[in-house]
Every structure is written in structure tokens, then in C-alpha cells.
GROMACS .gro file of C-alpha atoms in nm:
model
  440
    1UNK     CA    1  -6.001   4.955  -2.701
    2UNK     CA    2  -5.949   4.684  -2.449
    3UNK     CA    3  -6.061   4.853  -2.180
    4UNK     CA    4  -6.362   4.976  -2.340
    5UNK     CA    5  -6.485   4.673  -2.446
    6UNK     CA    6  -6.434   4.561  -2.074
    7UNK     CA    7  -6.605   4.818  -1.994
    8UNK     CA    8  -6.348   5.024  -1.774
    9UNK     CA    9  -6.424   5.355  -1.861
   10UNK     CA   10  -6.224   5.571  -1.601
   11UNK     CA   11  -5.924   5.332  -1.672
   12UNK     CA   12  -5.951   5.410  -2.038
   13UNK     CA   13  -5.925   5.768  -2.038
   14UNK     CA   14  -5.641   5.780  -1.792
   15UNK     CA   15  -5.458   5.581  -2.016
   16UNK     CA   16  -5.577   5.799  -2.326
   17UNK     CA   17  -5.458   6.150  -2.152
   18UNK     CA   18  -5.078   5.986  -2.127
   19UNK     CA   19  -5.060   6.043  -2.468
   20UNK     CA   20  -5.301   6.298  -2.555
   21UNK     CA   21  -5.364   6.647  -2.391
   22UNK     CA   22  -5.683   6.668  -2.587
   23UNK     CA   23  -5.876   6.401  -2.682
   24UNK     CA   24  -6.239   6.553  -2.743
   25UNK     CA   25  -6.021   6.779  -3.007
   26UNK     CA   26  -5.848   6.528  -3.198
   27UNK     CA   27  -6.173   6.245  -3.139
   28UNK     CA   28  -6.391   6.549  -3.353
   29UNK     CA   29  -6.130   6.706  -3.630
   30UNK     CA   30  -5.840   6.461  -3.692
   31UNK     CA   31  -5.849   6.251  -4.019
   32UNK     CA   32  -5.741   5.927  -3.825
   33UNK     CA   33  -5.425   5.825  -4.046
   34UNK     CA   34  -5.379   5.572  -3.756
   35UNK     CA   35  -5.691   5.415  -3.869
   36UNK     CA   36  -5.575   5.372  -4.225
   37UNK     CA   37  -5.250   5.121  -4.026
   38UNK     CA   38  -5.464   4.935  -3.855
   39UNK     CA   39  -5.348   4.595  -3.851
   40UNK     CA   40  -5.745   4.494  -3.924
   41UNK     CA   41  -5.749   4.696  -4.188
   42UNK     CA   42  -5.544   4.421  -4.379
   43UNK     CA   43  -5.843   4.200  -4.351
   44UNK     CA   44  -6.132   4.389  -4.263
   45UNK     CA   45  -6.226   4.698  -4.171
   46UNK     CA   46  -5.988   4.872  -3.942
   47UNK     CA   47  -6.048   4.934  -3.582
   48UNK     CA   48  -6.279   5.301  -3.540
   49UNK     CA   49  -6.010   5.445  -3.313
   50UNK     CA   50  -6.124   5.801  -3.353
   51UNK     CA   51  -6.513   5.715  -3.258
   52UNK     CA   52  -6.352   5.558  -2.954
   53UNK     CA   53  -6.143   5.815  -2.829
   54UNK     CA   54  -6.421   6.041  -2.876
   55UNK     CA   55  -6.665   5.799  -2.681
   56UNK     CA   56  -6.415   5.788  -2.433
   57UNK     CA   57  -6.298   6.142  -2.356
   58UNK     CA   58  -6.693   6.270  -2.420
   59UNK     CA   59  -6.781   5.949  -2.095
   60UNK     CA   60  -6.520   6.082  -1.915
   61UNK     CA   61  -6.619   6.414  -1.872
   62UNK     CA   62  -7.014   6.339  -1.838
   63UNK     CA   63  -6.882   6.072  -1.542
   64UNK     CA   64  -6.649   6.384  -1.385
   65UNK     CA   65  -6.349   6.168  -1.466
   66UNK     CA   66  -6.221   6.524  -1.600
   67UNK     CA   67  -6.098   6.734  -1.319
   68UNK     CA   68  -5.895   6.959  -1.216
   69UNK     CA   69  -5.522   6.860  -1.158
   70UNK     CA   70  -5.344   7.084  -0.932
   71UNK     CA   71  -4.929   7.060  -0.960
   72UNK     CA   72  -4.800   6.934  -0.615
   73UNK     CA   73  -4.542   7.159  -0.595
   74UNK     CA   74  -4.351   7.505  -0.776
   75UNK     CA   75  -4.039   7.528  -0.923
   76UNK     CA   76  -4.041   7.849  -0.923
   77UNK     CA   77  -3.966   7.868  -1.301
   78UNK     CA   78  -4.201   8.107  -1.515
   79UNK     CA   79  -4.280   8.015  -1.905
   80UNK     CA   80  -4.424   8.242  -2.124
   81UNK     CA   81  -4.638   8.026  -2.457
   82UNK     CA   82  -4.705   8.258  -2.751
   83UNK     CA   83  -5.021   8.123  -2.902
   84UNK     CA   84  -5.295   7.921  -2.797
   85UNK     CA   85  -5.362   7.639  -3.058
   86UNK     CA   86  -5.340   7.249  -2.965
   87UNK     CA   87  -4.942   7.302  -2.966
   88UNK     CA   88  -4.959   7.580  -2.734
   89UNK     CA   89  -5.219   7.445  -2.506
   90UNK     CA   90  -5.031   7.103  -2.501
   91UNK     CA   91  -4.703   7.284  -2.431
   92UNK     CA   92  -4.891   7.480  -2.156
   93UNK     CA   93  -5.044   7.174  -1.951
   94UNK     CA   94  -4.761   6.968  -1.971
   95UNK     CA   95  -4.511   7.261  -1.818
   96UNK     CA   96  -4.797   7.322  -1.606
   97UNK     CA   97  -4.773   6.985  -1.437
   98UNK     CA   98  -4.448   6.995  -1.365
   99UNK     CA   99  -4.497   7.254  -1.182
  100UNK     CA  100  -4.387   7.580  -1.382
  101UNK     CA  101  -4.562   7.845  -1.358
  102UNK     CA  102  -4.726   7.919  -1.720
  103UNK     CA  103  -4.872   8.245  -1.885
  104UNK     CA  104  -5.027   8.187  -2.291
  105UNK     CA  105  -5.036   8.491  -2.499
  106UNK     CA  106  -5.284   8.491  -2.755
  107UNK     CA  107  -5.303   8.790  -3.027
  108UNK     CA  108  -5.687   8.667  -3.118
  109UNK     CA  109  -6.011   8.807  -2.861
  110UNK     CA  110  -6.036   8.425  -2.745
  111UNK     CA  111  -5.816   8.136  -2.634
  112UNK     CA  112  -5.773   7.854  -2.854
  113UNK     CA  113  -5.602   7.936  -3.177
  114UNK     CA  114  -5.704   7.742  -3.509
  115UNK     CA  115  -5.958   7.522  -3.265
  116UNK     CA  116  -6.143   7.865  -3.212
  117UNK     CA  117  -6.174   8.063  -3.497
  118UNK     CA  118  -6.020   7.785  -3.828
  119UNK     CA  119  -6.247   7.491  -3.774
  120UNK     CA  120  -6.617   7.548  -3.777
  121UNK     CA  121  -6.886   7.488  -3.499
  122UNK     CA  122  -7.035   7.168  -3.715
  123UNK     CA  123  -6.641   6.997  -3.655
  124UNK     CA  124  -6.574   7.133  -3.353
  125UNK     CA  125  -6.788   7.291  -3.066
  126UNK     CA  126  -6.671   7.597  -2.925
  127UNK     CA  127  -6.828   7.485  -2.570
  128UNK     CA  128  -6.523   7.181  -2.613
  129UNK     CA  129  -6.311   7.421  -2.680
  130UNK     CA  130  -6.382   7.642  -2.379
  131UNK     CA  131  -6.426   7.355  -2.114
  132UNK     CA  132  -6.096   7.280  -2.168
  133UNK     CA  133  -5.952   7.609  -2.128
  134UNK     CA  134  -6.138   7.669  -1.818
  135UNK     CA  135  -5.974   7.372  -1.676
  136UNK     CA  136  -5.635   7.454  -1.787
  137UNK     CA  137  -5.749   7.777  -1.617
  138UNK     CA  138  -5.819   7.611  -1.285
  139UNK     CA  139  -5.523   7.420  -1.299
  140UNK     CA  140  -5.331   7.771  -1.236
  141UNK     CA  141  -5.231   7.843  -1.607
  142UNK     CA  142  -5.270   8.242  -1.710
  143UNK     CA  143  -5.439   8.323  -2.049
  144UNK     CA  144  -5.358   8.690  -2.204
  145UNK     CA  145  -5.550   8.763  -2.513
  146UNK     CA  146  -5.527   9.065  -2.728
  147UNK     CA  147  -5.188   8.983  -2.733
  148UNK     CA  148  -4.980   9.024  -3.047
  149UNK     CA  149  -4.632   8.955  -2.903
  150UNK     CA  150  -4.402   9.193  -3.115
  151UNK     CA  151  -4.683   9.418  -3.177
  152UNK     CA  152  -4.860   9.567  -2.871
  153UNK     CA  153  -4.647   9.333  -2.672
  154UNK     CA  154  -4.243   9.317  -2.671
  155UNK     CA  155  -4.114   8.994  -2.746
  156UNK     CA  156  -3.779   9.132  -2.566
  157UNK     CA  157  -4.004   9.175  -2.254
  158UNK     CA  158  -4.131   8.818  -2.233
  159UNK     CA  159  -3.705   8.730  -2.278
  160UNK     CA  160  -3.651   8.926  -1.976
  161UNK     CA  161  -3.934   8.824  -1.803
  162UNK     CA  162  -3.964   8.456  -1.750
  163UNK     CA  163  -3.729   8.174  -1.776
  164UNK     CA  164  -3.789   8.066  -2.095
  165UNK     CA  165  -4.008   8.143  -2.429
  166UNK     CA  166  -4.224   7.879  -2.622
  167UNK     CA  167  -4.354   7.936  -2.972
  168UNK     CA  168  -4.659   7.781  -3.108
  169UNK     CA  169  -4.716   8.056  -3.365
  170UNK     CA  170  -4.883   7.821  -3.634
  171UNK     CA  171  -4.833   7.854  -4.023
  172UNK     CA  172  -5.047   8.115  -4.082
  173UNK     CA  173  -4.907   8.255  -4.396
  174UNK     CA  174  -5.122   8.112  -4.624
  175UNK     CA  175  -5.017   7.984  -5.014
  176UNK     CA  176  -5.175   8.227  -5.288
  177UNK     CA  177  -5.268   8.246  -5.652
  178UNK     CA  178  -5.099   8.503  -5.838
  179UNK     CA  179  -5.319   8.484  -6.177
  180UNK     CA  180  -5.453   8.790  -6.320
  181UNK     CA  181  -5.738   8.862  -6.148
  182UNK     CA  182  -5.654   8.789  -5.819
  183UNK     CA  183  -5.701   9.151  -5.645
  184UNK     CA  184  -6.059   9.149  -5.776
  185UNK     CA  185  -6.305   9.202  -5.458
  186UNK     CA  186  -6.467   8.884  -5.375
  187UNK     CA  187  -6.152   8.666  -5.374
  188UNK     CA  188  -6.062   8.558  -5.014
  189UNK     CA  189  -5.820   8.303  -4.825
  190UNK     CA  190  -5.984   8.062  -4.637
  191UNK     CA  191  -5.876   8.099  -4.339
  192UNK     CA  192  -6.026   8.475  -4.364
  193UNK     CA  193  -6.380   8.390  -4.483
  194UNK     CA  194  -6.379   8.091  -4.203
  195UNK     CA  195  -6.203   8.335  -3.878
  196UNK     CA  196  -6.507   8.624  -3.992
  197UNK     CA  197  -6.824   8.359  -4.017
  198UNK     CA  198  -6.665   8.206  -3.642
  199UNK     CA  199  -6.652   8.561  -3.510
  200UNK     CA  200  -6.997   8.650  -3.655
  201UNK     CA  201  -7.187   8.333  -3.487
  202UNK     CA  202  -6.975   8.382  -3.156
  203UNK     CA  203  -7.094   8.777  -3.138
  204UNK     CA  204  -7.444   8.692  -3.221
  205UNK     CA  205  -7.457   8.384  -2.949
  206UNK     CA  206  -7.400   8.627  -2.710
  207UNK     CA  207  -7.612   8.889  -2.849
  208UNK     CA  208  -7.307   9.111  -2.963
  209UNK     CA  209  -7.373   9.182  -3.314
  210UNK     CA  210  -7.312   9.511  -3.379
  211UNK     CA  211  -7.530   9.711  -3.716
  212UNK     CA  212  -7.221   9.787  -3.952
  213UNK     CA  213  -7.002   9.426  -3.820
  214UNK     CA  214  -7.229   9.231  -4.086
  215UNK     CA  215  -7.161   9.450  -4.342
  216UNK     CA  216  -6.793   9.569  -4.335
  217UNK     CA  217  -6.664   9.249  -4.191
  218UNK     CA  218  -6.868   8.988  -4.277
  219UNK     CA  219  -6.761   8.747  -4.570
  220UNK     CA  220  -7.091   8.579  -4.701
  221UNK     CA  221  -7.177   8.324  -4.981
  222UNK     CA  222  -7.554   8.389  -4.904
  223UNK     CA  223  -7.722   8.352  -5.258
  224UNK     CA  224  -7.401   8.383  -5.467
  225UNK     CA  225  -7.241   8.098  -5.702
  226UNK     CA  226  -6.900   7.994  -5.425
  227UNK     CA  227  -6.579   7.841  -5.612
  228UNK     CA  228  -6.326   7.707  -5.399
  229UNK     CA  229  -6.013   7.663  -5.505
  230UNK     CA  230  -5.837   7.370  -5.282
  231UNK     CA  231  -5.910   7.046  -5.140
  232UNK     CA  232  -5.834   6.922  -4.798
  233UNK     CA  233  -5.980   6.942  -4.436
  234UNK     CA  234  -5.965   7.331  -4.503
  235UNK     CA  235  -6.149   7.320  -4.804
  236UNK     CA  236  -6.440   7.070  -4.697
  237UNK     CA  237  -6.492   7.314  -4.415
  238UNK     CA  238  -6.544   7.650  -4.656
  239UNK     CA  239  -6.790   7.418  -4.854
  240UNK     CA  240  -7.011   7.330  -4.515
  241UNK     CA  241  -6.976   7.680  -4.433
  242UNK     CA  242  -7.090   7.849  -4.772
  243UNK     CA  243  -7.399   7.567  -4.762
  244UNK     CA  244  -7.524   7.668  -4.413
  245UNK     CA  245  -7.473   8.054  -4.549
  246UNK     CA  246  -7.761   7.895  -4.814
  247UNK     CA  247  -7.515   8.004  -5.116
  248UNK     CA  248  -7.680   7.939  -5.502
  249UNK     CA  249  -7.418   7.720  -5.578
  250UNK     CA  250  -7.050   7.578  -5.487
  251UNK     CA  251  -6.762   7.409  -5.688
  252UNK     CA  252  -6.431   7.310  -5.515
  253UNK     CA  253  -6.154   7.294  -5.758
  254UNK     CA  254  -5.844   7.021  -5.759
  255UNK     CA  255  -5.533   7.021  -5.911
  256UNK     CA  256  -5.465   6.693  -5.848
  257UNK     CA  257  -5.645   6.368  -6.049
  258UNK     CA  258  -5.927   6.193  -5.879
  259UNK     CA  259  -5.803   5.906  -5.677
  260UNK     CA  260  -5.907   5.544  -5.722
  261UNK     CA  261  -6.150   5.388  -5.504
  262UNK     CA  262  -5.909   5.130  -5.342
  263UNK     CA  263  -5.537   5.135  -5.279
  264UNK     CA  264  -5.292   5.191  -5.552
  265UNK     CA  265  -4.996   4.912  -5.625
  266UNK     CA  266  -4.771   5.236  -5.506
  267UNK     CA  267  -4.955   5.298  -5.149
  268UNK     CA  268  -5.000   5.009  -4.989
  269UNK     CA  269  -5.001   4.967  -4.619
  270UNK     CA  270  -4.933   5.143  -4.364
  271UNK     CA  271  -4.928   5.469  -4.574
  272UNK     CA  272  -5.207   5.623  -4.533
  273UNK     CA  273  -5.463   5.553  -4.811
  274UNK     CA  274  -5.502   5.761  -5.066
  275UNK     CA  275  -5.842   5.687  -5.187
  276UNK     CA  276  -6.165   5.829  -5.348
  277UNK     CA  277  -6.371   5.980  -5.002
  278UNK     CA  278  -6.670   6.177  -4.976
  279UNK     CA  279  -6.654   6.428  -4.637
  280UNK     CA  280  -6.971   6.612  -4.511
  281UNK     CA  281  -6.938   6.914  -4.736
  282UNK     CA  282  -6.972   6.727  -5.045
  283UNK     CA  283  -7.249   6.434  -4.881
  284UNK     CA  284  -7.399   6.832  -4.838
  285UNK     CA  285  -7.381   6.985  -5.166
  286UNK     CA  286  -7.456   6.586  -5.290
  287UNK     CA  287  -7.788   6.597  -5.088
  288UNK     CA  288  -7.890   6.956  -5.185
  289UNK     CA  289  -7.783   7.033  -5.559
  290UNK     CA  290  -7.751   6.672  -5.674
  291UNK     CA  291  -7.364   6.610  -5.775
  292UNK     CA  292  -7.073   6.632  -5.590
  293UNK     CA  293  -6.922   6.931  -5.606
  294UNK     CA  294  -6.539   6.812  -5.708
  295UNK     CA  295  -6.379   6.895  -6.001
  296UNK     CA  296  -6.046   6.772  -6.034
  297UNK     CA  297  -5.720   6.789  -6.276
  298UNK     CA  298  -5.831   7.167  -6.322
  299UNK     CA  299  -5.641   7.484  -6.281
  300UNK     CA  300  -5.728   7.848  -6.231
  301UNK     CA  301  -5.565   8.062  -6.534
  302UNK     CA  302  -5.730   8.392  -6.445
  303UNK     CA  303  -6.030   8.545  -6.220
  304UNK     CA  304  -6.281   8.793  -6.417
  305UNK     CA  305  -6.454   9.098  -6.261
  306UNK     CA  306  -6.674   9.352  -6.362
  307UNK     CA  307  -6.650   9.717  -6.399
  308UNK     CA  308  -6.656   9.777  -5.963
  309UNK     CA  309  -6.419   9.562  -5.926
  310UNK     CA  310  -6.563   9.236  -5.825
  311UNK     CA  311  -6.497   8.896  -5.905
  312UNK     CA  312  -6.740   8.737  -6.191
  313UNK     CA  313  -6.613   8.443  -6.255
  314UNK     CA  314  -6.275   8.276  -6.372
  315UNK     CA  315  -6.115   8.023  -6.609
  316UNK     CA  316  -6.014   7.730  -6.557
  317UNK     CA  317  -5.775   7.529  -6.732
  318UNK     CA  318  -5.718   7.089  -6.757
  319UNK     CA  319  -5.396   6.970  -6.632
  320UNK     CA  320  -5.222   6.682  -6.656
  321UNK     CA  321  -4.932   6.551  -6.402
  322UNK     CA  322  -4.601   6.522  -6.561
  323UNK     CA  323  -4.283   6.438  -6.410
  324UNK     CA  324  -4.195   6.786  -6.412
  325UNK     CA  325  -4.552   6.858  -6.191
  326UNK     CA  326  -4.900   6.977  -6.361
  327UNK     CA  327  -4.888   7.111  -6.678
  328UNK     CA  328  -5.202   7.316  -6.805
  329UNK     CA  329  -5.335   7.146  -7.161
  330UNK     CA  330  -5.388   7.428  -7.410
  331UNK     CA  331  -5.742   7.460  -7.558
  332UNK     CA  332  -5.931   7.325  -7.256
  333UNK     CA  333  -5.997   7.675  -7.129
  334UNK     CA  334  -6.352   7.703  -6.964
  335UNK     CA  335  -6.514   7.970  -6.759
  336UNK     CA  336  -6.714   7.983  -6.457
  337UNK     CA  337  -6.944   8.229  -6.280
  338UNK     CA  338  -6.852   8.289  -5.938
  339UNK     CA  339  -6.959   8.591  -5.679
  340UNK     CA  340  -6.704   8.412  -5.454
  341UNK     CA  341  -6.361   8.262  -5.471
  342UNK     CA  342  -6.206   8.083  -5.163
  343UNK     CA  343  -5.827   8.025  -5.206
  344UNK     CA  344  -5.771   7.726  -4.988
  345UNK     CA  345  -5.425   7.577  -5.101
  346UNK     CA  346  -5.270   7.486  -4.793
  347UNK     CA  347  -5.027   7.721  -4.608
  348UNK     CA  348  -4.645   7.812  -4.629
  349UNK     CA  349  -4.479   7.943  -4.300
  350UNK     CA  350  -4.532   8.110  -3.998
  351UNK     CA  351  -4.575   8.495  -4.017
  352UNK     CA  352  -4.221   8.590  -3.969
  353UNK     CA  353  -4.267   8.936  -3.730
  354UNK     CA  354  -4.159   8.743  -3.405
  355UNK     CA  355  -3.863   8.551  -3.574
  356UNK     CA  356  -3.709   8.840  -3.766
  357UNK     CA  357  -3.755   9.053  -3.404
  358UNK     CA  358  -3.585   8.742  -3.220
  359UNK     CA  359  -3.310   8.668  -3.514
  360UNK     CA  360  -3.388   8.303  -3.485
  361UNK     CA  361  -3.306   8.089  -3.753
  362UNK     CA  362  -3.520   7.930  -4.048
  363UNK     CA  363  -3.518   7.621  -4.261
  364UNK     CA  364  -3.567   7.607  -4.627
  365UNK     CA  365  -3.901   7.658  -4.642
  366UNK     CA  366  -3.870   7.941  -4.363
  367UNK     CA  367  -4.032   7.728  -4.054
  368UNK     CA  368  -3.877   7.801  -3.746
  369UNK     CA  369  -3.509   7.582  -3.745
  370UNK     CA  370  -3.573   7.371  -3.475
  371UNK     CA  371  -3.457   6.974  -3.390
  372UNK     CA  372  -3.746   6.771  -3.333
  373UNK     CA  373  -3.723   6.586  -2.993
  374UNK     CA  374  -3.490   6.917  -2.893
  375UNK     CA  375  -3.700   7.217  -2.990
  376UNK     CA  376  -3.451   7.470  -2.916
  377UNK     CA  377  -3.427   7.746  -3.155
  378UNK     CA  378  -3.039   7.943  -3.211
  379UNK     CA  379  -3.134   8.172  -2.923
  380UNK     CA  380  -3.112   8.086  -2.584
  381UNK     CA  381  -3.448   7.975  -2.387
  382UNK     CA  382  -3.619   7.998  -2.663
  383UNK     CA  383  -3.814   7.735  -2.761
  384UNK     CA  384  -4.027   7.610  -3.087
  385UNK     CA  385  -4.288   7.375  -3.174
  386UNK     CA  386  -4.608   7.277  -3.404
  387UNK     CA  387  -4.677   7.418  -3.740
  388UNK     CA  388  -4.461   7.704  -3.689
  389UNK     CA  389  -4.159   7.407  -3.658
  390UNK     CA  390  -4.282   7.138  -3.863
  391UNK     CA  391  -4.496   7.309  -4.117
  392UNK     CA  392  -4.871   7.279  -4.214
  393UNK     CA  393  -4.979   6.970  -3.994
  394UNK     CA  394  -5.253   6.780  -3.853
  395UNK     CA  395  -5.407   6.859  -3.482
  396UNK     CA  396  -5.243   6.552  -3.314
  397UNK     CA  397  -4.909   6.655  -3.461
  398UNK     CA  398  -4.873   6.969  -3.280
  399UNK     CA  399  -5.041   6.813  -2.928
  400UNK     CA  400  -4.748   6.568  -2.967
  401UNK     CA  401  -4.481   6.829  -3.077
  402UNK     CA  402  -4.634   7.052  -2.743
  403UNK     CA  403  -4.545   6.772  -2.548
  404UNK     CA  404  -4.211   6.750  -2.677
  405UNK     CA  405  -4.109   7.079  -2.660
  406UNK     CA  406  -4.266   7.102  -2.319
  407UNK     CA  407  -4.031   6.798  -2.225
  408UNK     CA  408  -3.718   7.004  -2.354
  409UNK     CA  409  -3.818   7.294  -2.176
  410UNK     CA  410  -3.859   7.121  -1.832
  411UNK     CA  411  -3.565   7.022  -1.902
  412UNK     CA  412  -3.377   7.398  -1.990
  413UNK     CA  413  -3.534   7.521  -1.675
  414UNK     CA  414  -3.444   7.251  -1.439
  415UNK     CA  415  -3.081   7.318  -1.570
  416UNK     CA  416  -3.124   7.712  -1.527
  417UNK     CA  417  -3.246   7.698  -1.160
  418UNK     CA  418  -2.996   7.456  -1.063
  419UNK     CA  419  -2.748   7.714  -1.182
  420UNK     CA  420  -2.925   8.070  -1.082
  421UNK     CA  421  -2.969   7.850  -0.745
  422UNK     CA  422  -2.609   7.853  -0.707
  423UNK     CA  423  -2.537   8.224  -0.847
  424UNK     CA  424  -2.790   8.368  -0.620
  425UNK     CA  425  -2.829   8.131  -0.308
  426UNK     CA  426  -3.187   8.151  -0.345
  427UNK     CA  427  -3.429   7.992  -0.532
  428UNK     CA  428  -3.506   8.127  -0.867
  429UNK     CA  429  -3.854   8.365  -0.931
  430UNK     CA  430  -3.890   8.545  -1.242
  431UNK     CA  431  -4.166   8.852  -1.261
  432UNK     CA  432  -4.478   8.684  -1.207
  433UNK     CA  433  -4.704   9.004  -1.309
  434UNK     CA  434  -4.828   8.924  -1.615
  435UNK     CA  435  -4.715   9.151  -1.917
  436UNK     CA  436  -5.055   9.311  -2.046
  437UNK     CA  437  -5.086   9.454  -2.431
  438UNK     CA  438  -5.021   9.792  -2.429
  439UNK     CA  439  -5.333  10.021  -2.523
  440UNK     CA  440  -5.377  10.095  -2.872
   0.00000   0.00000   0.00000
């Protein structure tokens, strides 16, 4: 902030990228909970750290303060990153600095993970996306997509193959709703209506879109009344989405209360403040239909669907929170037409085909076991961070749990060529030819 205001631009993002891989990521789609402890906050308003770190990181690369970094020197250590979100690329460009030599595996078409295909083009550009990855390109890290390590690619192949394994796999397993109902056609995750519009726009940018991809893949809210059922970053985002898709009509559905409109006497500061907000999805739906489209202490009892099979509607029940949790209130029942349902209710886990295939251990609520500030997993070299370690999190958590694990590994390897040094007389050099997916 201080070096903004004295107007020391290149100084300012220098500082910035000791801490942060990615700042034109977390300046666009983080929630800024370091805003809500801001010291000024006490008395005023606080300090707008995300618009600065997004003035500063957008300057930076308009000035060419952004360039390429090229490691001094090899180890001659090889690191294989399975997945290619902000924990993955953080992990990747830190061991890539220190001079490993890294190769990402992505099982998506493009690089980039829940920044590619989970947050929508009005959050996050995909051109940000892919300027970075071309200079993480540059800097001499591999990208491998089509890769869906224990799949079409052998996760005991990347173990024998480089020196060590890091897993940014995400929590991709997402929570469901298992009311009657729920199998109806028209009922989607989130994450699966927002991946299909992202892929839609991308194939049509480049002039891609093929006659039957609309149709058999293509989840749209065009014209039809769009519940979702979740609130949250995740949720806004299906709301902007099913607006720009020019839908008749969306509600978003919350378990919880409303909040108040200032602090609580239970969360005061630091904690982040949980207070009444409006996001752009609901200043949309505000500006078109006329009300915000939150309705909250609510719960879904069952969907309804018509004779084919598709989703109608569904009811909806009033809960209140007990010290047991919600508890539906009988005789508030209520129905509601809906061509659409969005389940967006947060997510559990990661998908567990890599872990089972590894045998690495899991916590209670099946995350990857894992010490944070060590990483390691229960299997040799094998390394874990992000979502797939800490559970659902924010964007700037997994860039700083990359950068952690990346630290660890650094470490691992250092300790492994020291010793292979001394078994072998010569430096260390794992197979450097890249493992490619195996054809379908």
C-alpha cells in the first residue's frame, strides 16, 4: 500500500509476488477476509487490499514488470504435479525456481484447473488465466493435459519416474441432496452446469462449436424458471451465469437465516464478518426482475417431475436452527416451479481414484492425511496440498498451501540427491520424457 501510494510500482509487485504466485487470480476471485481484519476497519472503512493487488499485478504486467524468470541452475531433480489449479500451479513455479525440473498433469483439455473451467469469464478472464501459464511455460515448466493420472495415465509410472509426486487434486466430490426427486432430469451440480457453459463459450471463441455439442452437452437456463440450491461464491456464480443464459426466472435457496447488517456481539473482529452482502448475481437479478433473489431459512423436501422425467418444480420447507442443527417446521411446505435445479452446497473430498491406487492415508472427512507445513502423505515422495489436503478452500489458501508443499518438497529432493549422489557417484536424473496419456 505504501509503495503504491509512493508511487513505486515495480517495487510493489516484487514485493507482492514474495507472497503470492498469482496475484491477478486472487486480486479478481478472492473474497478478501484480510480486508474484513483490517486494523481501519475498527474505525473506518478498511483498507481495499484486493483492488490494490489487482491494480498492482494488472500495472505490472502492462509496464513488462512480468517476465520471464529463468532458474539459474538444475538440480537435476524431476517433479511430477497432478493437477493444475492455483495449488498446483503455485507448487509448480515455486519447485520450478529452485531449479527442479517440473511436468503438471492435467486430466481437463486446458491448463488451469477450477480457474479454467469453475469460475466464470465475468470473475475471471480466461486470457489471465492463460498469460500466466504461458509464462510458467517459458520459464521451462511442462504442461500434459488429457491426463487423468490413474486412468489413461499410471500413477505407479509417475512413482517410478521422477523424484517425487505432488497432489493438487482439488475437492471435487461435490455434497448432494438425496430427497425424492433428485434423479429427475434437469437437476445438476454446479460445478457441472458451470465446467459445460465454460467449455461452450471457449469452443465457440475459437469457432469450435460443433452441431450436436449444444444439444447433448450443453446445460442451459435459457427461458426456464432456475432454482439454486446453495449460497456462496459457487452459487453467486450459477446465478450470473443462468442471467447471461437470459433464464425466465432464478431463486437461490439458503439454509441458513439471513445475517444482520452489521457485526454480531458473537463475531467481532478479526473474524471475518458475517454480514448481510449483496454480490453481482443478485445486484443482477435485483436490476432485472426487481427483488433479490435470496430466500433463506428454507429447505428442499422433495423435487417434482413430470411424466418424461424432468424436473417441475420442488418443495420447500422453513427451518429453524436448533442446537441440534436445522430442523424443518411442519406445515410450512411450499412449492416452486423450476425447469432447473443447481445443487450448489459446497463440496466433500477429493475423488478418491488416485488415493485408493496409492494407499495413502485419509482424515476424517477423507481429505488426503497430510501435516500442514510438512505435506508428506504415508507414502514415500509423495506429496499433498490444497483442497485435496485441507478441504473446500478459498484461492489464496491453496497458492499458500502450493508454496508450502513446494518448500517440503525442495526439501525431500535435496535430501534424495544428496543420497542417490553418494549411491551412484553421479548426479541424480530421473526420465525426463514426459509420460503421455495413453490413447483411448
Amino acid at each position: 500500500n505504501n509503495l503504491v501510494y509512493n508511487n513505486q510500482w515495480k517495487e510493489a509487485i516484487d514485493r507482492l509476488h514474495k507472497t503470492n504466485n498469482f496475484p491477478e487470480f486472487t486480486g479478481r476471485v478472492c473474497p478478501a477476509p484480510c480486508e474484513g481484519s483490517c486494523v481501519a476497519g475498527l474505525v473506518d472503512s478498511p483498507v481495499t487490499i484486493k483492488n490494490i493487488e489487482y491494480a498492482i499485478v494488472d500495472r505490472a504486467w502492462q509496464d513488462g514488470h512480468i517476465a520471464p524468470r529463468l532458474p539459474k541452475e538444475r538440480t537435476g531433480m524431476t517433479v511430477a504435479v497432478v493437477g493444475s489449479g492455483p495449488a498446483g500451479l503455485a507448487t509448480a513455479d515455486c519447485l520450478n525456481q529452485l531449479g527442479h525440473k517440473v511436468t503438471v498433469y492435467e486430466r481437463e483439455d486446458r491448463i488451469g484447473g477450477l480457474l479454467m473451467y469453475g469460475i466464470p469469464n465475468m470473475k475471471l478472464e480466461k486470457e489471465t488465466v492463460e498469460r500466466r501459464v504461458d509464462l510458467l511455460r517459458e520459464e521451462g515448466i511442462e504442461f500434459i493435459t488429457n491426463a487423468d493420472i490413474g486412468k489413461n495415465v499410471d500413477v505407479n509410472d509417475l512413482q517410478n519416474n521422477y523424484d517425487a509426486l505432488c497432489l493438487c487434486l482439488g475437492a471435487t466430490k461435490p455434497r448432494d441432496l438425496n430427497v425424492p426427486g433428485r434423479d429427475l432430469k434437469g437437476v445438476h451440480f454446479a460445478m457441472e452446469f458451470l465446467v459445460k457453459n465454460q467449455k461452450r463459450l471457449l469452443m465457440t471463441k475459437e469457432g469450435k462449436l460443433e452441431s450436436k455439442w449444444e444439444k447433448e452437452n450443453f446445460i442451459t437456463a435459457a427461458g426456464k424458471d432456475v432454482i439454486v440450491i446453495g449460497g456462496g461464491d459457487t452459487g453467486t456464480d450459477c446465478i450470473g451465469t443462468s442471467m447471461r443464459h437470459r433464464c425466465k426466472s432464478v431463486t437461490n435457496f439458503e439454509l441458513m437465516p439471513q445475517p444482520p447488517m452489521d457485526r454480531a456481539p458473537d463475531n467481532p473482529w478479526p473474524q471475518w464478518p458475517r454480514v448481510f452482502g449483496v454480490d453481482y448475481g443478485h445486484a443482477e437479478v435485483q436490476a432485472v426482475f426487481g427483488k433479490d433473489p435470496r430466500e433463506y431459512s428454507v429447505m428442499t423436501k422433495e423435487f417434482l417431475g413430470d411424466d418424461n422425467g424432468n424436473v417441475t418444480g420442488l418443495v420447500t420447507q422453513d427451518v429453524e436452527i436448533t442446537a441440534q442443527g436445522p430442523k424443518a417446521i411442519e406445515g410450512t411446505e411450499k412449492v416452486w416451479p423450476a425447469d432447473l435445479v443447481v445443487l450448489s452446497m459446497g463440496f466433500l473430498s477429493p475423488e478418491d481414484y488416485i488415493i485408493n491406487e496409492l494407499g495413502l492415508d485419509v482424515d476424517q472427512r477423507n481429505n488426503i492425511h497430510a501435516v500442514y507445513g510438512d505435506f508428506r502423505t504415508s507414502v514415500e515422495g509423495v506429496f499433498a496440498g490444497g483442497d485435496c489436503r485441507r478441504g473446500q478452500s478459498l484461492v489464496v489458501w491453496a497458492i499458500n498451501e502450493g508454496r508450502g508443499m513446494a518448500d517440503a518438497a525442495h526439501e525431500y529432493l535435496m535430501e534424495k540427491r544428496v543420497v542417490d549422489f553418494q549411491s551412484t557417484g553421479v548426479g541424480a536424473f530421473a526420465n525426463l520424457s514426459s509420460l503421455s496419456p495413453k490413447a483411448e
